[in-house]
């Protein structure tokens, strides 16, 4: 198995439901055969069990309440079978071949974390009629070796900025984002 995808998801209302629905249709656009990766979904107490059922996940962990994204990722990583992890959010867009490309970069930089993001710009209209531009993340995933995760340490549970704290520890450990 080339990779374990860990998807932490929380969908408490209809607005988040539509974001998750769009994102979930793109997750398997990995550029790889389905038997080359496993998909672990951690449902952090959301209402979207129908969407999760359609994902064809290898493992689904269901929490009765939202434990936070860091804790959910830790749960999925704990049972991941591959030495390569792809940690993803539930409301982003994923381009065709995202996992294959990410793994190719990881093979070149095995001691580091591959951060795959695309930034798009969109013009929107504010309620007062004034438009402004904003950056919208249209893809975001961290791909890393499980050994790097264990070297840096688990994600902080119950902390909103778990990613920022983990990033600081990543850099202190001598690794970096590529």
Short mmCIF file of N, CA and C in Angstrom, two decimals:
data_model
loop_
_atom_site.label_atom_id
_atom_site.label_comp_id
_atom_site.label_asym_id
_atom_site.label_seq_id
_atom_site.Cartn_x
_atom_site.Cartn_y
_atom_site.Cartn_z
N UNK A 1 0.83 -1.18 0.00
CA UNK A 1 0.00 0.00 0.00
C UNK A 1 0.88 1.24 0.00
N UNK A 2 0.62 2.15 -0.93
CA UNK A 2 1.47 3.33 -1.08
C UNK A 2 1.15 4.45 -0.10
N UNK A 3 -0.11 4.55 0.35
CA UNK A 3 -0.47 5.66 1.24
C UNK A 3 -1.74 5.36 2.02
N UNK A 4 -1.82 5.99 3.18
CA UNK A 4 -3.05 5.99 3.98
C UNK A 4 -3.57 7.42 4.00
N UNK A 5 -4.75 7.62 3.45
CA UNK A 5 -5.40 8.93 3.48
C UNK A 5 -6.22 9.00 4.76
N UNK A 6 -6.01 10.05 5.54
CA UNK A 6 -6.79 10.26 6.76
C UNK A 6 -7.60 11.54 6.58
N UNK A 7 -8.91 11.38 6.58
CA UNK A 7 -9.84 12.50 6.41
C UNK A 7 -10.57 12.73 7.71
N UNK A 8 -10.31 13.88 8.34
CA UNK A 8 -11.05 14.29 9.53
C UNK A 8 -12.20 15.17 9.07
N UNK A 9 -13.42 14.82 9.47
CA UNK A 9 -14.57 15.54 8.95
C UNK A 9 -15.57 15.88 10.05
N UNK A 10 -16.15 17.08 9.92
CA UNK A 10 -17.18 17.53 10.85
C UNK A 10 -18.19 18.36 10.06
N UNK A 11 -19.41 17.93 10.06
CA UNK A 11 -20.45 18.57 9.26
C UNK A 11 -21.70 18.76 10.12
N UNK A 12 -21.79 19.88 10.85
CA UNK A 12 -22.91 20.06 11.79
C UNK A 12 -24.17 20.67 11.19
N UNK A 13 -24.10 21.22 9.96
CA UNK A 13 -25.26 21.93 9.40
C UNK A 13 -25.30 21.83 7.88
N UNK A 14 -26.35 22.40 7.27
CA UNK A 14 -26.54 22.31 5.82
C UNK A 14 -25.45 23.01 5.02
N UNK A 15 -24.94 24.14 5.52
CA UNK A 15 -23.88 24.84 4.79
C UNK A 15 -22.62 23.99 4.70
N UNK A 16 -22.22 23.42 5.80
CA UNK A 16 -21.04 22.55 5.79
C UNK A 16 -21.32 21.28 4.99
N UNK A 17 -22.57 20.82 5.01
CA UNK A 17 -22.95 19.63 4.26
C UNK A 17 -22.65 19.82 2.78
N UNK A 18 -23.00 20.97 2.23
CA UNK A 18 -22.76 21.19 0.80
C UNK A 18 -21.27 21.28 0.49
N UNK A 19 -20.48 21.86 1.40
CA UNK A 19 -19.03 21.90 1.20
C UNK A 19 -18.44 20.49 1.22
N UNK A 20 -18.87 19.70 2.20
CA UNK A 20 -18.37 18.32 2.30
C UNK A 20 -18.78 17.50 1.09
N UNK A 21 -20.00 17.69 0.63
CA UNK A 21 -20.49 16.93 -0.52
C UNK A 21 -19.62 17.18 -1.75
N UNK A 22 -19.28 18.44 -2.01
CA UNK A 22 -18.42 18.77 -3.14
C UNK A 22 -17.04 18.16 -2.97
N UNK A 23 -16.49 18.33 -1.80
CA UNK A 23 -15.14 17.83 -1.53
C UNK A 23 -15.08 16.31 -1.62
N UNK A 24 -16.08 15.63 -1.08
CA UNK A 24 -16.07 14.18 -1.06
C UNK A 24 -16.13 13.58 -2.47
N UNK A 25 -16.69 14.30 -3.43
CA UNK A 25 -16.74 13.77 -4.80
C UNK A 25 -15.36 13.78 -5.45
N UNK A 26 -14.42 14.52 -4.88
CA UNK A 26 -13.09 14.67 -5.49
C UNK A 26 -11.99 13.89 -4.79
N UNK A 27 -12.26 13.33 -3.64
CA UNK A 27 -11.21 12.68 -2.85
C UNK A 27 -10.51 11.56 -3.61
N UNK A 28 -11.25 10.76 -4.33
CA UNK A 28 -10.66 9.61 -5.03
C UNK A 28 -9.99 9.98 -6.35
N UNK A 29 -9.82 11.26 -6.63
CA UNK A 29 -9.11 11.70 -7.84
C UNK A 29 -7.60 11.66 -7.59
N UNK A 30 -7.11 10.57 -7.08
CA UNK A 30 -5.73 10.46 -6.59
C UNK A 30 -4.69 10.24 -7.69
N UNK A 31 -5.13 9.76 -8.85
CA UNK A 31 -4.18 9.38 -9.89
C UNK A 31 -3.60 7.99 -9.66
N UNK A 32 -4.19 7.25 -8.73
CA UNK A 32 -3.70 5.92 -8.38
C UNK A 32 -4.85 4.92 -8.42
N UNK A 33 -4.49 3.65 -8.50
CA UNK A 33 -5.50 2.60 -8.41
C UNK A 33 -6.03 2.55 -6.97
N UNK A 34 -7.30 2.20 -6.82
CA UNK A 34 -7.93 2.21 -5.50
C UNK A 34 -7.25 1.25 -4.52
N UNK A 35 -6.66 0.18 -5.00
CA UNK A 35 -5.99 -0.76 -4.09
C UNK A 35 -4.59 -0.30 -3.67
N UNK A 36 -4.16 0.86 -4.15
CA UNK A 36 -2.84 1.38 -3.80
C UNK A 36 -2.88 2.33 -2.60
N UNK A 37 -4.06 2.63 -2.10
CA UNK A 37 -4.18 3.49 -0.93
C UNK A 37 -5.40 3.06 -0.11
N UNK A 38 -5.35 3.41 1.17
CA UNK A 38 -6.52 3.20 2.02
C UNK A 38 -7.09 4.56 2.40
N UNK A 39 -8.38 4.59 2.63
CA UNK A 39 -9.06 5.81 3.06
C UNK A 39 -9.64 5.57 4.44
N UNK A 40 -9.17 6.37 5.40
CA UNK A 40 -9.67 6.32 6.77
C UNK A 40 -10.43 7.62 7.02
N UNK A 41 -11.69 7.51 7.37
CA UNK A 41 -12.53 8.68 7.63
C UNK A 41 -12.84 8.73 9.12
N UNK A 42 -12.61 9.90 9.72
CA UNK A 42 -12.97 10.11 11.12
C UNK A 42 -14.10 11.13 11.15
N UNK A 43 -15.31 10.64 11.44
CA UNK A 43 -16.49 11.50 11.54
C UNK A 43 -16.53 12.06 12.95
N UNK A 44 -16.33 13.36 13.04
CA UNK A 44 -16.23 14.02 14.33
C UNK A 44 -17.59 14.50 14.83
N UNK A 45 -18.60 13.64 14.73
CA UNK A 45 -19.91 13.96 15.27
C UNK A 45 -20.82 14.72 14.32
N UNK A 46 -20.64 14.57 13.02
CA UNK A 46 -21.44 15.30 12.05
C UNK A 46 -22.71 14.60 11.64
N UNK A 47 -23.51 15.31 10.82
CA UNK A 47 -24.81 14.82 10.35
C UNK A 47 -24.75 14.17 8.97
N UNK A 48 -23.58 14.01 8.42
CA UNK A 48 -23.41 13.63 7.02
C UNK A 48 -23.03 12.17 6.82
N UNK A 49 -23.66 11.29 7.55
CA UNK A 49 -23.33 9.86 7.44
C UNK A 49 -23.62 9.33 6.04
N UNK A 50 -24.61 9.89 5.35
CA UNK A 50 -24.91 9.45 3.99
C UNK A 50 -23.75 9.74 3.04
N UNK A 51 -23.12 10.90 3.20
CA UNK A 51 -21.96 11.24 2.36
C UNK A 51 -20.79 10.32 2.67
N UNK A 52 -20.58 10.04 3.92
CA UNK A 52 -19.47 9.18 4.33
C UNK A 52 -19.66 7.77 3.78
N UNK A 53 -20.88 7.27 3.80
CA UNK A 53 -21.15 5.94 3.26
C UNK A 53 -20.79 5.84 1.79
N UNK A 54 -20.98 6.92 1.03
CA UNK A 54 -20.67 6.91 -0.41
C UNK A 54 -19.18 7.02 -0.71
N UNK A 55 -18.36 7.30 0.29
CA UNK A 55 -16.93 7.49 0.07
C UNK A 55 -16.16 6.21 -0.20
N UNK A 56 -16.73 5.07 0.09
CA UNK A 56 -16.03 3.80 -0.07
C UNK A 56 -14.76 3.78 0.79
N UNK A 57 -14.91 4.21 2.04
CA UNK A 57 -13.78 4.23 2.96
C UNK A 57 -13.45 2.82 3.41
N UNK A 58 -12.18 2.59 3.67
CA UNK A 58 -11.74 1.31 4.21
C UNK A 58 -12.09 1.21 5.70
N UNK A 59 -11.99 2.33 6.39
CA UNK A 59 -12.30 2.39 7.82
C UNK A 59 -13.04 3.69 8.10
N UNK A 60 -14.09 3.62 8.91
CA UNK A 60 -14.79 4.82 9.39
C UNK A 60 -14.79 4.77 10.91
N UNK A 61 -14.26 5.83 11.51
CA UNK A 61 -14.31 6.00 12.96
C UNK A 61 -15.37 7.06 13.22
N UNK A 62 -16.32 6.77 14.09
CA UNK A 62 -17.39 7.72 14.38
C UNK A 62 -17.30 8.16 15.84
N UNK A 63 -17.10 9.46 16.03
CA UNK A 63 -17.09 10.03 17.37
C UNK A 63 -18.47 10.60 17.67
N UNK A 64 -18.92 10.49 18.90
CA UNK A 64 -20.25 10.98 19.27
C UNK A 64 -20.29 12.50 19.36
N UNK A 65 -19.12 13.14 19.48
CA UNK A 65 -19.06 14.60 19.50
C UNK A 65 -17.78 15.05 18.81
N UNK A 66 -17.70 16.33 18.52
CA UNK A 66 -16.54 16.90 17.85
C UNK A 66 -15.37 16.99 18.83
N UNK A 67 -14.35 16.19 18.59
CA UNK A 67 -13.17 16.19 19.45
C UNK A 67 -12.12 17.19 18.97
N UNK A 68 -12.35 17.81 17.82
CA UNK A 68 -11.37 18.70 17.21
C UNK A 68 -10.61 17.97 16.12
N UNK A 69 -10.14 18.75 15.15
CA UNK A 69 -9.49 18.13 14.00
C UNK A 69 -8.19 17.44 14.38
N UNK A 70 -7.41 18.04 15.27
CA UNK A 70 -6.15 17.41 15.68
C UNK A 70 -6.36 16.04 16.28
N UNK A 71 -7.32 15.93 17.19
CA UNK A 71 -7.62 14.64 17.83
C UNK A 71 -8.13 13.63 16.81
N UNK A 72 -8.97 14.09 15.88
CA UNK A 72 -9.50 13.19 14.85
C UNK A 72 -8.38 12.66 13.95
N UNK A 73 -7.46 13.52 13.55
CA UNK A 73 -6.33 13.07 12.74
C UNK A 73 -5.49 12.05 13.51
N UNK A 74 -5.25 12.31 14.79
CA UNK A 74 -4.49 11.36 15.61
C UNK A 74 -5.15 9.98 15.62
N UNK A 75 -6.48 9.95 15.72
CA UNK A 75 -7.21 8.67 15.73
C UNK A 75 -6.98 7.91 14.42
N UNK A 76 -7.09 8.60 13.30
CA UNK A 76 -6.90 7.95 12.01
C UNK A 76 -5.48 7.49 11.79
N UNK A 77 -4.52 8.32 12.18
CA UNK A 77 -3.11 7.97 12.01
C UNK A 77 -2.76 6.73 12.83
N UNK A 78 -3.36 6.60 14.00
CA UNK A 78 -3.06 5.47 14.89
C UNK A 78 -3.35 4.12 14.23
N UNK A 79 -4.29 4.07 13.30
CA UNK A 79 -4.62 2.79 12.66
C UNK A 79 -4.17 2.70 11.20
N UNK A 80 -3.51 3.75 10.71
CA UNK A 80 -3.06 3.76 9.32
C UNK A 80 -2.05 2.65 9.06
N UNK A 81 -2.20 1.96 7.93
CA UNK A 81 -1.34 0.82 7.60
C UNK A 81 -0.08 1.21 6.82
N UNK A 82 -0.13 2.30 6.09
CA UNK A 82 1.00 2.67 5.24
C UNK A 82 2.02 3.52 6.01
N UNK A 83 3.26 3.51 5.52
CA UNK A 83 4.28 4.39 6.10
C UNK A 83 4.12 5.82 5.60
N UNK A 84 3.30 6.02 4.55
CA UNK A 84 3.05 7.35 4.00
C UNK A 84 1.63 7.78 4.35
N UNK A 85 1.51 9.00 4.87
CA UNK A 85 0.21 9.54 5.28
C UNK A 85 -0.17 10.72 4.40
N UNK A 86 -1.45 10.82 4.09
CA UNK A 86 -2.01 12.00 3.44
C UNK A 86 -3.11 12.51 4.36
N UNK A 87 -2.89 13.65 4.98
CA UNK A 87 -3.83 14.22 5.94
C UNK A 87 -4.61 15.31 5.25
N UNK A 88 -5.95 15.18 5.26
CA UNK A 88 -6.74 16.11 4.47
C UNK A 88 -7.94 16.63 5.24
N UNK A 89 -8.41 17.78 4.77
CA UNK A 89 -9.59 18.42 5.34
C UNK A 89 -10.81 18.02 4.52
N UNK A 90 -11.98 18.35 5.02
CA UNK A 90 -13.22 17.87 4.39
C UNK A 90 -13.94 18.88 3.52
N UNK A 91 -13.39 20.08 3.37
CA UNK A 91 -14.13 21.10 2.63
C UNK A 91 -13.31 21.75 1.52
N UNK A 92 -12.34 21.02 1.01
CA UNK A 92 -11.45 21.57 -0.01
C UNK A 92 -11.63 20.84 -1.33
N UNK A 93 -11.05 21.41 -2.38
CA UNK A 93 -11.08 20.79 -3.70
C UNK A 93 -9.76 20.09 -3.95
N UNK A 94 -9.82 18.97 -4.64
CA UNK A 94 -8.62 18.19 -4.92
C UNK A 94 -8.52 17.95 -6.42
N UNK A 95 -7.37 18.33 -6.98
CA UNK A 95 -7.16 18.17 -8.42
C UNK A 95 -6.83 16.72 -8.76
N UNK A 96 -7.09 16.37 -9.99
CA UNK A 96 -6.78 15.02 -10.49
C UNK A 96 -5.30 14.72 -10.26
N UNK A 97 -5.01 13.57 -9.68
CA UNK A 97 -3.64 13.12 -9.48
C UNK A 97 -2.95 13.69 -8.25
N UNK A 98 -3.70 14.31 -7.36
CA UNK A 98 -3.10 15.00 -6.21
C UNK A 98 -2.23 14.07 -5.36
N UNK A 99 -2.66 12.86 -5.11
CA UNK A 99 -1.90 11.96 -4.25
C UNK A 99 -0.66 11.43 -4.95
N UNK A 100 -0.78 11.05 -6.20
CA UNK A 100 0.37 10.55 -6.95
C UNK A 100 1.48 11.59 -7.01
N UNK A 101 1.13 12.83 -7.31
CA UNK A 101 2.12 13.91 -7.38
C UNK A 101 2.73 14.16 -6.00
N UNK A 102 1.90 14.19 -4.98
CA UNK A 102 2.41 14.41 -3.62
C UNK A 102 3.38 13.34 -3.18
N UNK A 103 3.09 12.09 -3.50
CA UNK A 103 4.00 11.00 -3.14
C UNK A 103 5.32 11.09 -3.91
N UNK A 104 5.27 11.50 -5.16
CA UNK A 104 6.50 11.67 -5.93
C UNK A 104 7.41 12.71 -5.28
N UNK A 105 6.83 13.80 -4.80
CA UNK A 105 7.62 14.82 -4.10
C UNK A 105 8.13 14.27 -2.77
N UNK A 106 7.29 13.52 -2.06
CA UNK A 106 7.70 12.95 -0.78
C UNK A 106 8.88 11.99 -0.95
N UNK A 107 8.90 11.21 -2.02
CA UNK A 107 10.01 10.29 -2.26
C UNK A 107 11.33 11.04 -2.42
N UNK A 108 11.26 12.28 -2.92
CA UNK A 108 12.46 13.11 -3.06
C UNK A 108 12.86 13.77 -1.74
N UNK A 109 11.90 13.95 -0.84
CA UNK A 109 12.13 14.65 0.44
C UNK A 109 11.49 13.87 1.59
N UNK A 110 11.96 12.66 1.87
CA UNK A 110 11.28 11.80 2.84
C UNK A 110 11.32 12.29 4.29
N UNK A 111 12.21 13.20 4.62
CA UNK A 111 12.30 13.70 5.99
C UNK A 111 11.44 14.93 6.22
N UNK A 112 10.68 15.32 5.21
CA UNK A 112 9.91 16.56 5.29
C UNK A 112 8.42 16.30 5.03
N UNK A 113 7.64 17.37 5.04
CA UNK A 113 6.19 17.29 4.81
C UNK A 113 5.87 18.01 3.51
N UNK A 114 5.17 17.33 2.63
CA UNK A 114 4.72 17.94 1.38
C UNK A 114 3.39 18.63 1.67
N UNK A 115 3.36 19.93 1.44
CA UNK A 115 2.14 20.70 1.63
C UNK A 115 1.61 21.08 0.26
N UNK A 116 0.46 20.54 -0.09
CA UNK A 116 -0.11 20.79 -1.41
C UNK A 116 -1.30 21.72 -1.27
N UNK A 117 -1.16 22.93 -1.78
CA UNK A 117 -2.27 23.88 -1.78
C UNK A 117 -2.30 24.60 -3.11
N UNK A 118 -3.48 24.97 -3.52
CA UNK A 118 -3.68 25.85 -4.66
C UNK A 118 -4.47 27.04 -4.14
N UNK A 119 -4.07 28.22 -4.52
CA UNK A 119 -4.80 29.41 -4.11
C UNK A 119 -5.44 30.01 -5.35
N UNK A 120 -6.74 30.23 -5.27
CA UNK A 120 -7.48 30.87 -6.35
C UNK A 120 -8.01 32.20 -5.87
N UNK A 121 -8.24 33.12 -6.76
CA UNK A 121 -8.79 34.42 -6.39
C UNK A 121 -10.15 34.57 -7.03
N UNK A 122 -11.07 35.07 -6.27
CA UNK A 122 -12.45 35.18 -6.71
C UNK A 122 -12.97 36.54 -6.28
N UNK A 123 -13.77 37.15 -7.12
CA UNK A 123 -14.37 38.43 -6.79
C UNK A 123 -15.74 38.18 -6.19
N UNK A 124 -15.98 38.70 -5.02
CA UNK A 124 -17.29 38.53 -4.40
C UNK A 124 -17.86 39.90 -4.05
N UNK A 125 -19.15 39.96 -3.82
CA UNK A 125 -19.81 41.20 -3.46
C UNK A 125 -20.16 41.17 -1.99
N UNK A 126 -19.72 42.18 -1.27
CA UNK A 126 -20.02 42.28 0.15
C UNK A 126 -21.48 42.72 0.32
N UNK A 127 -22.08 42.47 1.47
CA UNK A 127 -23.48 42.85 1.69
C UNK A 127 -23.77 44.32 1.42
N UNK A 128 -22.83 45.21 1.68
CA UNK A 128 -23.05 46.64 1.45
C UNK A 128 -22.91 47.01 -0.02
N UNK A 129 -22.66 46.04 -0.88
CA UNK A 129 -22.52 46.31 -2.30
C UNK A 129 -21.08 46.57 -2.73
N UNK A 130 -20.16 46.55 -1.79
CA UNK A 130 -18.76 46.77 -2.13
C UNK A 130 -18.10 45.42 -2.36
N UNK A 131 -17.49 45.26 -3.51
CA UNK A 131 -16.83 44.00 -3.81
C UNK A 131 -15.41 44.00 -3.31
N UNK A 132 -14.87 42.83 -3.06
CA UNK A 132 -13.48 42.71 -2.69
C UNK A 132 -12.99 41.33 -3.09
N UNK A 133 -11.68 41.22 -3.24
CA UNK A 133 -11.08 39.94 -3.60
C UNK A 133 -10.61 39.24 -2.34
N UNK A 134 -10.66 37.94 -2.36
CA UNK A 134 -10.13 37.18 -1.24
C UNK A 134 -9.54 35.90 -1.78
N UNK A 135 -8.56 35.39 -1.07
CA UNK A 135 -7.94 34.13 -1.47
C UNK A 135 -8.79 33.00 -0.93
N UNK A 136 -9.02 32.01 -1.73
CA UNK A 136 -9.80 30.83 -1.32
C UNK A 136 -8.92 29.61 -1.51
N UNK A 137 -8.72 28.86 -0.47
CA UNK A 137 -7.93 27.65 -0.59
C UNK A 137 -8.75 26.62 -1.35
N UNK A 138 -8.24 26.14 -2.47
CA UNK A 138 -8.97 25.17 -3.28
C UNK A 138 -8.29 23.81 -3.28
N UNK A 139 -7.39 23.61 -2.41
CA UNK A 139 -6.76 22.32 -2.25
C UNK A 139 -5.81 22.39 -1.09
N UNK A 140 -5.83 21.43 -0.23
CA UNK A 140 -4.91 21.46 0.90
C UNK A 140 -4.76 20.09 1.50
N UNK A 141 -3.54 19.62 1.54
CA UNK A 141 -3.27 18.30 2.10
C UNK A 141 -1.81 18.26 2.53
N UNK A 142 -1.53 17.58 3.62
CA UNK A 142 -0.16 17.32 4.03
C UNK A 142 0.14 15.86 3.76
N UNK A 143 1.26 15.62 3.10
CA UNK A 143 1.70 14.25 2.82
C UNK A 143 3.05 14.06 3.50
N UNK A 144 3.16 13.04 4.32
CA UNK A 144 4.37 12.84 5.11
C UNK A 144 4.54 11.38 5.48
N UNK A 145 5.75 11.07 5.88
CA UNK A 145 6.03 9.73 6.40
C UNK A 145 5.49 9.64 7.82
N UNK A 146 5.00 8.48 8.16
CA UNK A 146 4.51 8.28 9.53
C UNK A 146 5.64 8.50 10.53
N UNK A 147 6.87 8.16 10.15
CA UNK A 147 8.01 8.35 11.04
C UNK A 147 8.23 9.83 11.37
N UNK A 148 7.96 10.72 10.42
CA UNK A 148 8.08 12.16 10.68
C UNK A 148 7.00 12.60 11.67
N UNK A 149 5.79 12.10 11.49
CA UNK A 149 4.70 12.41 12.43
C UNK A 149 5.09 12.00 13.85
N UNK A 150 5.62 10.79 14.02
CA UNK A 150 5.98 10.33 15.35
C UNK A 150 7.18 11.10 15.91
N UNK A 151 8.10 11.51 15.05
CA UNK A 151 9.25 12.30 15.50
C UNK A 151 8.78 13.66 16.02
N UNK A 152 7.86 14.29 15.32
CA UNK A 152 7.37 15.61 15.70
C UNK A 152 6.41 15.51 16.88
N UNK A 153 5.59 14.48 16.90
CA UNK A 153 4.62 14.29 17.98
C UNK A 153 3.19 14.43 17.49
N UNK A 154 2.27 13.94 18.30
CA UNK A 154 0.84 13.97 17.96
C UNK A 154 0.35 15.41 17.84
N UNK A 155 -0.76 15.57 17.12
CA UNK A 155 -1.41 16.88 17.05
C UNK A 155 -2.04 17.18 18.40
N UNK A 156 -1.98 18.43 18.81
CA UNK A 156 -2.59 18.84 20.08
C UNK A 156 -4.10 18.69 19.98
N UNK A 157 -4.68 18.02 20.95
CA UNK A 157 -6.14 17.81 20.96
C UNK A 157 -6.81 18.97 21.68
N UNK A 158 -7.98 19.36 21.19
CA UNK A 158 -8.75 20.41 21.83
C UNK A 158 -8.20 21.80 21.64
N UNK A 159 -7.28 21.97 20.70
CA UNK A 159 -6.68 23.27 20.44
C UNK A 159 -7.04 23.67 19.02
N UNK A 160 -7.57 24.88 18.86
CA UNK A 160 -7.99 25.32 17.53
C UNK A 160 -6.81 25.39 16.56
N UNK A 161 -5.69 25.91 17.00
CA UNK A 161 -4.53 26.08 16.12
C UNK A 161 -3.56 24.90 16.24
N UNK A 162 -4.10 23.68 16.20
CA UNK A 162 -3.24 22.49 16.32
C UNK A 162 -2.19 22.46 15.21
N UNK A 163 -2.55 22.89 14.00
CA UNK A 163 -1.63 22.86 12.87
C UNK A 163 -0.46 23.80 13.04
N UNK A 164 -0.73 24.99 13.57
CA UNK A 164 0.34 25.95 13.82
C UNK A 164 1.31 25.46 14.88
N UNK A 165 0.77 24.88 15.92
CA UNK A 165 1.63 24.33 16.98
C UNK A 165 2.47 23.18 16.44
N UNK A 166 1.85 22.30 15.64
CA UNK A 166 2.57 21.16 15.09
C UNK A 166 3.64 21.63 14.10
N UNK A 167 3.32 22.66 13.33
CA UNK A 167 4.29 23.21 12.38
C UNK A 167 5.53 23.72 13.11
N UNK A 168 5.33 24.42 14.21
CA UNK A 168 6.46 24.92 15.00
C UNK A 168 7.31 23.74 15.49
N UNK A 169 6.67 22.68 15.96
CA UNK A 169 7.41 21.50 16.42
C UNK A 169 8.11 20.80 15.26
N UNK A 170 7.48 20.80 14.09
CA UNK A 170 8.09 20.22 12.89
C UNK A 170 9.41 20.91 12.58
N UNK A 171 9.39 22.23 12.58
CA UNK A 171 10.60 23.00 12.26
C UNK A 171 11.66 22.79 13.34
N UNK A 172 11.26 22.76 14.59
CA UNK A 172 12.21 22.51 15.68
C UNK A 172 12.85 21.13 15.56
N UNK A 173 12.14 20.18 14.96
CA UNK A 173 12.68 18.82 14.82
C UNK A 173 13.68 18.70 13.68
N UNK A 174 13.81 19.77 12.87
CA UNK A 174 14.73 19.73 11.75
C UNK A 174 14.09 19.44 10.41
N UNK A 175 12.79 19.20 10.42
CA UNK A 175 12.06 18.98 9.16
C UNK A 175 11.44 20.29 8.71
N UNK A 176 10.87 20.28 7.52
CA UNK A 176 10.23 21.49 6.99
C UNK A 176 9.17 21.10 5.98
N UNK A 177 8.45 22.10 5.51
CA UNK A 177 7.48 21.88 4.44
C UNK A 177 8.16 22.06 3.09
N UNK A 178 7.81 21.21 2.14
CA UNK A 178 8.30 21.36 0.76
C UNK A 178 7.11 21.42 -0.16
#
